[in-house]
């Protein structure tokens, strides 16, 4: 099972929208998919509520009996995730790894993380195969990118299989000359690490609220958003070596 972490310590960058729409896309493409929501806010859990498996995210950090879940599956956020910071990373990461191994039969696990550099994110990165970082084309988001890349590099010293898939420009306003300039600068600085961009569209938030992928929203803007998310999914699949339709 490939494990893909969606991460950025900055909030409001479209991380959950990316995680859930990738989850919907890969499931609909015939890839057996499980989404693990490690954000105590539980936004991904709301959108993917029809996928509930009965397993909570905090349980993934405790040793217990084997469990079986049907695909597609959501391992949902719960309030006990807030207690993770009272425990050591040396304890949490091995527990998460052992429990992820119990998800037999799944081809892909997408992990949505909290907007912080806490032990939950660190544990996910220490047990993952890939990490993908959505970011906004604004100064503070771009400024935090270096810190995120440094974190990934540090984790790779203990988890050498972790691969940085790249960056997803998110919530892009192509009418804004500043954002267009930032996108050009990002492409120039990281030519092999920038995915197709995702625009700022209200239909994305509507899909999240209704618990459906953006391509189920019957609006012209939703059709454009669907093309963008599909393009990112194809880019991700190619980099991960996933055969999908």
Coordinates of N, CA and C in Angstrom, one line a residue, residues 36-199:
X36 N -7.0 8.7 5.8 CA -6.7 8.8 7.3 C -6.7 10.3 7.6
X37 N -7.6 10.7 8.4 CA -7.7 12.1 8.8 C -7.1 12.4 10.2
X38 N -5.9 13.0 10.1 CA -5.1 13.3 11.4 C -5.3 14.7 11.8
X39 N -6.2 15.4 11.3 CA -6.5 16.8 11.7 C -7.7 16.8 12.7
X40 N -7.5 17.3 13.9 CA -8.5 17.2 14.9 C -9.7 18.0 14.5
X41 N -9.6 19.0 13.5 CA -10.7 19.7 13.1 C -11.7 18.8 12.3
X42 N -11.2 17.7 11.7 CA -12.1 16.7 11.1 C -12.8 17.1 9.9
X43 N -12.3 18.1 9.1 CA -13.0 18.5 7.9 C -13.0 17.4 6.8
X44 N -12.0 16.7 6.7 CA -12.0 15.6 5.7 C -13.0 14.5 6.1
X45 N -13.1 14.3 7.5 CA -14.0 13.3 8.0 C -15.4 13.7 7.7
X46 N -15.7 15.0 7.7 CA -17.1 15.4 7.4 C -17.4 15.2 5.9
X47 N -16.5 15.5 5.0 CA -16.7 15.3 3.6 C -16.8 13.9 3.2
X48 N -16.0 13.0 3.8 CA -15.9 11.6 3.5 C -16.7 10.8 4.5
X49 N -17.7 11.4 5.1 CA -18.5 10.6 6.1 C -19.2 9.4 5.6
X50 N -19.5 9.3 4.3 CA -20.1 8.1 3.8 C -19.1 6.9 3.7
X51 N -17.8 7.2 3.9 CA -16.8 6.2 3.9 C -16.5 5.7 5.3
X52 N -17.1 6.1 6.3 CA -16.8 5.8 7.7 C -16.5 4.3 7.9
X53 N -15.4 3.9 8.5 CA -15.1 2.5 8.7 C -15.3 2.1 10.2
X54 N -15.6 3.0 11.1 CA -15.7 2.6 12.5 C -14.4 2.7 13.2
X55 N -13.3 3.0 12.5 CA -12.0 3.1 13.2 C -11.7 4.6 13.3
X56 N -11.2 5.0 14.4 CA -10.8 6.4 14.7 C -9.3 6.6 14.5
X57 N -8.9 7.8 14.2 CA -7.5 8.1 13.9 C -6.7 7.9 15.2
X58 N -7.2 8.3 16.3 CA -6.4 8.2 17.5 C -6.1 6.7 17.8
X59 N -7.0 5.8 17.4 CA -6.7 4.4 17.6 C -5.5 3.9 16.8
X60 N -5.2 4.6 15.7 CA -4.0 4.2 14.9 C -2.7 4.4 15.6
X61 N -2.8 5.1 16.8 CA -1.5 5.4 17.6 C -1.5 4.5 18.8
X62 N -2.3 3.5 18.9 CA -2.3 2.6 20.0 C -2.2 1.1 19.5
X63 N -1.6 0.3 20.3 CA -1.5 -1.1 19.9 C -2.8 -1.8 20.3
X64 N -3.4 -2.6 19.4 CA -4.6 -3.2 19.7 C -4.8 -4.4 18.7
X65 N -6.0 -5.0 18.7 CA -6.2 -6.1 17.8 C -6.3 -5.7 16.4
X66 N -6.2 -6.7 15.5 CA -6.3 -6.4 14.1 C -7.7 -6.0 13.8
X67 N -7.9 -5.2 12.7 CA -9.2 -4.8 12.3 C -9.4 -4.9 10.8
X68 N -10.6 -5.0 10.3 CA -10.9 -5.1 8.9 C -11.8 -4.0 8.5
X69 N -11.5 -3.3 7.5 CA -12.4 -2.2 6.9 C -12.6 -2.5 5.5
X70 N -13.7 -2.1 5.0 CA -14.1 -2.2 3.6 C -13.7 -1.0 2.8
X71 N -13.3 -1.1 1.6 CA -13.0 0.0 0.8 C -14.2 0.5 0.0
X72 N -14.3 1.8 -0.2 CA -13.3 2.9 0.2 C -13.6 3.1 1.7
X73 N -12.5 3.6 2.4 CA -12.7 3.7 3.8 C -12.1 5.1 4.3
X74 N -12.8 5.5 5.4 CA -12.3 6.7 6.1 C -12.0 6.3 7.5
X75 N -10.8 6.6 8.0 CA -10.4 6.5 9.4 C -10.5 7.9 9.9
X76 N -11.6 8.1 10.7 CA -12.0 9.5 11.0 C -11.3 10.1 12.2
X77 N -11.2 11.4 12.0 CA -10.7 12.3 13.1 C -11.5 12.1 14.4
X78 N -10.9 12.3 15.5 CA -11.6 12.3 16.8 C -10.9 13.2 17.8
X79 N -11.6 13.5 18.8 CA -11.0 14.5 19.8 C -9.8 14.0 20.5
X80 N -9.6 12.7 20.6 CA -8.4 12.2 21.3 C -7.1 12.5 20.5
X81 N -7.2 12.9 19.2 CA -6.0 13.3 18.5 C -5.3 14.5 19.2
X82 N -6.0 15.3 19.9 CA -5.4 16.4 20.6 C -4.4 16.0 21.7
X83 N -4.5 14.7 22.1 CA -3.7 14.2 23.2 C -2.3 13.7 22.7
X84 N -2.1 13.7 21.4 CA -0.9 13.1 20.8 C 0.3 13.9 21.3
X85 N 0.2 15.2 21.4 CA 1.4 16.0 21.8 C 1.9 15.7 23.2
X86 N 1.2 14.9 24.0 CA 1.6 14.5 25.3 C 2.5 13.2 25.2
X87 N 2.6 12.6 24.0 CA 3.3 11.4 23.9 C 4.5 11.6 23.0
X88 N 5.5 10.7 23.0 CA 6.7 10.8 22.3 C 6.6 10.3 20.9
X89 N 7.3 10.9 20.0 CA 7.4 10.5 18.6 C 7.9 9.1 18.5
X90 N 8.8 8.7 19.3 CA 9.4 7.4 19.3 C 8.4 6.3 19.6
X91 N 7.3 6.7 20.3 CA 6.2 5.8 20.6 C 5.2 5.8 19.5
X92 N 4.8 7.0 19.0 CA 3.7 7.2 18.1 C 4.0 6.6 16.7
X93 N 5.1 6.9 16.2 CA 5.4 6.5 14.8 C 5.4 5.0 14.6
X94 N 6.0 4.2 15.4 CA 6.0 2.8 15.3 C 4.5 2.2 15.4
X95 N 3.7 2.8 16.3 CA 2.3 2.4 16.4 C 1.6 2.6 15.1
X96 N 1.7 3.8 14.6 CA 1.0 4.2 13.4 C 1.5 3.2 12.2
X97 N 2.7 3.0 12.1 CA 3.2 2.1 11.1 C 2.6 0.7 11.2
X98 N 2.6 0.1 12.4 CA 2.0 -1.2 12.6 C 0.6 -1.2 12.2
X99 N -0.2 -0.2 12.6 CA -1.6 -0.2 12.3 C -1.9 0.0 10.8
X100 N -1.1 0.8 10.2 CA -1.2 1.0 8.7 C -1.0 -0.4 8.0
X101 N -0.1 -1.2 8.5 CA 0.1 -2.5 7.9 C -1.1 -3.4 8.0
X102 N -2.0 -3.1 9.0 CA -3.2 -3.9 9.1 C -4.2 -3.7 8.0
X103 N -4.0 -2.6 7.3 CA -5.0 -2.2 6.2 C -4.7 -3.1 5.0
X104 N -4.9 -4.3 5.1 CA -4.6 -5.2 4.0 C -5.6 -5.0 2.9
X105 N -5.1 -5.1 1.6 CA -6.0 -5.0 0.5 C -6.2 -3.7 -0.1
X106 N -5.7 -2.6 0.6 CA -5.7 -1.3 0.0 C -4.5 -1.0 -0.8
X107 N -4.7 -0.2 -1.8 CA -3.5 0.1 -2.7 C -3.0 1.5 -2.3
X108 N -3.8 2.4 -1.8 CA -3.4 3.7 -1.5 C -4.0 4.2 -0.2
X109 N -3.2 4.9 0.6 CA -3.6 5.5 1.8 C -3.3 7.0 1.7
X110 N -4.3 7.9 1.7 CA -4.1 9.3 1.7 C -4.2 9.8 3.1
X111 N -3.2 10.6 3.6 CA -3.2 11.0 5.0 C -3.3 12.6 5.0
X112 N -4.4 13.1 5.6 CA -4.6 14.5 5.7 C -4.1 14.9 7.1
X113 N -3.3 15.9 7.2 CA -2.6 16.2 8.5 C -3.0 17.6 8.9
X114 N -2.8 17.9 10.2 CA -3.1 19.2 10.8 C -2.1 20.3 10.3
X115 N -2.6 21.5 10.3 CA -1.7 22.6 9.9 C -0.7 23.0 11.0
X116 N 0.2 22.1 11.3 CA 1.2 22.3 12.3 C 2.4 21.4 12.1
X117 N 3.5 21.6 12.8 CA 4.6 20.7 12.7 C 4.7 19.8 14.0
X118 N 3.5 19.3 14.4 CA 3.5 18.5 15.6 C 3.8 17.1 15.4
X119 N 3.6 16.3 16.5 CA 4.0 14.9 16.4 C 3.1 14.1 15.5
X120 N 1.9 14.5 15.3 CA 1.0 13.8 14.4 C 1.6 13.8 12.9
X121 N 1.9 15.0 12.5 CA 2.5 15.2 11.2 C 3.9 14.4 11.1
X122 N 4.7 14.6 12.1 CA 6.0 13.9 12.1 C 5.8 12.4 12.0
X123 N 4.9 11.9 12.8 CA 4.6 10.4 12.7 C 4.2 10.0 11.4
X124 N 3.3 10.8 10.7 CA 2.9 10.4 9.4 C 4.0 10.4 8.4
X125 N 4.9 11.4 8.5 CA 6.0 11.5 7.6 C 7.0 10.3 7.8
X126 N 7.1 10.0 9.1 CA 8.1 8.9 9.4 C 7.6 7.5 8.9
X127 N 6.3 7.4 8.6 CA 5.8 6.1 8.2 C 5.3 6.1 6.7
X128 N 5.5 7.3 6.0 CA 5.0 7.4 4.7 C 6.0 7.1 3.6
X129 N 5.4 6.9 2.4 CA 6.2 6.8 1.2 C 6.4 8.1 0.4
X130 N 5.4 8.9 0.5 CA 5.4 10.1 -0.3 C 4.8 11.3 0.5
X131 N 5.2 12.5 0.1 CA 4.6 13.7 0.7 C 4.3 14.7 -0.4
X132 N 3.2 15.3 -0.3 CA 2.7 16.3 -1.3 C 2.3 17.6 -0.5
X133 N 2.8 18.8 -1.0 CA 2.5 20.0 -0.2 C 1.7 21.0 -1.1
X134 N 0.5 21.2 -0.7 CA -0.3 22.3 -1.4 C 0.2 23.6 -0.7
X135 N 0.1 24.7 -1.5 CA 0.5 26.0 -0.9 C -0.2 27.1 -1.7
X136 N -0.5 28.2 -1.0 CA -1.0 29.4 -1.6 C 0.1 30.3 -2.2
X137 N -0.2 31.1 -3.2 CA 0.8 31.9 -3.8 C 0.8 33.3 -3.1
X138 N 0.9 33.3 -1.8 CA 1.0 34.5 -1.0 C 2.3 34.4 -0.2
X139 N 2.7 35.6 0.3 CA 4.1 35.7 0.9 C 4.3 34.8 2.0
X140 N 3.4 34.8 3.0 CA 3.6 34.0 4.2 C 3.6 32.5 3.9
X141 N 2.8 32.1 3.0 CA 2.7 30.7 2.6 C 4.0 30.3 1.9
X142 N 4.5 31.1 1.0 CA 5.8 30.9 0.3 C 6.9 30.9 1.3
X143 N 6.9 31.8 2.3 CA 7.9 31.9 3.3 C 8.0 30.6 4.1
X144 N 6.9 30.0 4.4 CA 6.9 28.8 5.2 C 7.3 27.6 4.5
X145 N 7.4 27.7 3.1 CA 7.8 26.5 2.3 C 9.1 26.0 2.7
X146 N 10.1 26.9 2.9 CA 11.4 26.5 3.3 C 11.5 25.6 4.5
X147 N 10.6 26.0 5.5 CA 10.6 25.3 6.8 C 10.0 23.9 6.6
X148 N 9.0 23.8 5.7 CA 8.4 22.5 5.4 C 9.4 21.6 4.7
X149 N 10.1 22.1 3.7 CA 11.1 21.3 3.0 C 12.2 20.9 3.9
X150 N 12.6 21.7 4.9 CA 13.6 21.3 5.9 C 13.1 20.2 6.7
X151 N 11.8 20.3 7.1 CA 11.2 19.2 7.9 C 11.3 17.9 7.2
X152 N 10.9 17.9 5.9 CA 10.9 16.7 5.1 C 12.3 16.1 5.0
X153 N 13.3 17.0 4.8 CA 14.7 16.6 4.7 C 15.2 15.9 6.0
X154 N 14.8 16.5 7.1 CA 15.2 15.9 8.4 C 14.5 14.6 8.6
X155 N 13.3 14.4 8.2 CA 12.6 13.1 8.4 C 13.2 12.1 7.5
X156 N 13.7 12.5 6.3 CA 14.3 11.5 5.4 C 15.6 10.8 6.0
X157 N 16.2 11.5 7.0 CA 17.3 10.8 7.6 C 16.9 9.6 8.4
X158 N 15.7 9.5 8.9 CA 15.2 8.3 9.6 C 14.2 7.5 8.7
X159 N 13.7 8.1 7.7 CA 12.8 7.4 6.8 C 13.2 7.7 5.4
X160 N 14.3 7.0 4.9 CA 14.9 7.3 3.6 C 13.9 7.0 2.4
X161 N 12.9 6.2 2.6 CA 12.0 5.9 1.5 C 11.0 7.0 1.2
X162 N 10.9 8.0 2.1 CA 10.0 9.1 1.9 C 10.5 10.0 0.7
X163 N 9.6 10.1 -0.2 CA 9.8 10.9 -1.4 C 9.0 12.2 -1.4
X164 N 9.6 13.3 -1.7 CA 8.9 14.6 -1.8 C 8.3 14.6 -3.3
X165 N 7.0 14.4 -3.4 CA 6.4 14.4 -4.7 C 6.5 15.8 -5.3
X166 N 6.2 16.9 -4.5 CA 6.2 18.2 -5.0 C 5.2 19.1 -4.4
X167 N 5.0 20.2 -5.1 CA 4.1 21.3 -4.6 C 2.9 21.5 -5.5
X168 N 1.8 21.8 -4.9 CA 0.5 22.0 -5.6 C 0.1 23.5 -5.4
X169 N 0.3 24.3 -6.3 CA -0.2 25.7 -6.2 C -1.8 25.7 -6.1
X170 N -2.3 26.2 -5.0 CA -3.7 26.1 -4.6 C -4.3 27.4 -4.4
X171 N -5.6 27.5 -4.6 CA -6.4 28.7 -4.4 C -5.9 29.8 -5.2
X172 N -5.5 29.5 -6.4 CA -4.8 30.5 -7.3 C -5.8 31.4 -7.9
X173 N -5.5 32.7 -7.9 CA -6.3 33.7 -8.6 C -5.5 34.2 -9.7
X174 N -5.8 33.7 -10.9 CA -5.0 34.1 -12.1 C -5.2 35.5 -12.5
X175 N -6.2 36.2 -12.0 CA -6.4 37.6 -12.3 C -5.5 38.5 -11.5
X176 N -4.9 38.0 -10.5 CA -4.0 38.8 -9.6 C -2.6 38.7 -10.1
X177 N -2.0 39.9 -10.6 CA -0.7 39.9 -11.1 C 0.4 39.4 -10.1
X178 N 0.2 39.7 -8.9 CA 1.1 39.2 -7.9 C 1.2 37.7 -7.8
X179 N 0.0 37.1 -7.8 CA 0.0 35.6 -7.8 C 0.5 35.0 -9.1
X180 N 0.3 35.6 -10.2 CA 0.9 35.1 -11.4 C 2.4 35.2 -11.4
X181 N 2.9 36.3 -10.8 CA 4.3 36.4 -10.7 C 4.9 35.4 -9.7
X182 N 4.2 35.1 -8.6 CA 4.7 34.1 -7.6 C 4.7 32.7 -8.3
X183 N 3.7 32.5 -9.1 CA 3.6 31.2 -9.8 C 4.8 31.0 -10.7
X184 N 5.1 32.0 -11.4 CA 6.2 32.0 -12.4 C 7.5 31.8 -11.6
X185 N 7.7 32.5 -10.5 CA 8.9 32.3 -9.6 C 9.0 30.9 -9.1
X186 N 7.8 30.3 -8.7 CA 7.8 29.0 -8.1 C 8.2 28.0 -9.2
X187 N 7.7 28.1 -10.4 CA 8.0 27.2 -11.5 C 9.5 27.4 -11.9
X188 N 10.0 28.6 -11.8 CA 11.5 28.8 -12.1 C 12.4 28.2 -11.0
X189 N 12.0 28.3 -9.8 CA 12.8 27.8 -8.7 C 12.7 26.2 -8.6
X190 N 11.5 25.7 -8.8 CA 11.3 24.2 -8.7 C 10.7 23.6 -10.0
X191 N 11.4 23.7 -11.1 CA 10.7 23.3 -12.4 C 10.2 21.9 -12.4
X192 N 10.8 21.0 -11.7 CA 10.4 19.6 -11.7 C 9.4 19.2 -10.6
X193 N 9.1 20.1 -9.7 CA 8.4 19.8 -8.5 C 7.0 20.5 -8.4
X194 N 6.6 21.2 -9.4 CA 5.3 22.0 -9.3 C 4.3 21.3 -10.2
X195 N 3.1 21.0 -9.5 CA 2.0 20.3 -10.2 C 1.2 21.3 -11.0
X196 N 0.2 20.9 -11.8 CA -0.8 21.8 -12.3 C -1.4 22.6 -11.2
X197 N -1.8 23.8 -11.4 CA -2.4 24.7 -10.4 C -3.9 24.4 -10.2
X198 N -4.4 24.8 -9.0 CA -5.8 24.7 -8.7 C -6.3 26.1 -8.3
X199 N -7.3 26.5 -9.0 CA -7.8 27.9 -8.8 C -8.7 28.0 -7.6

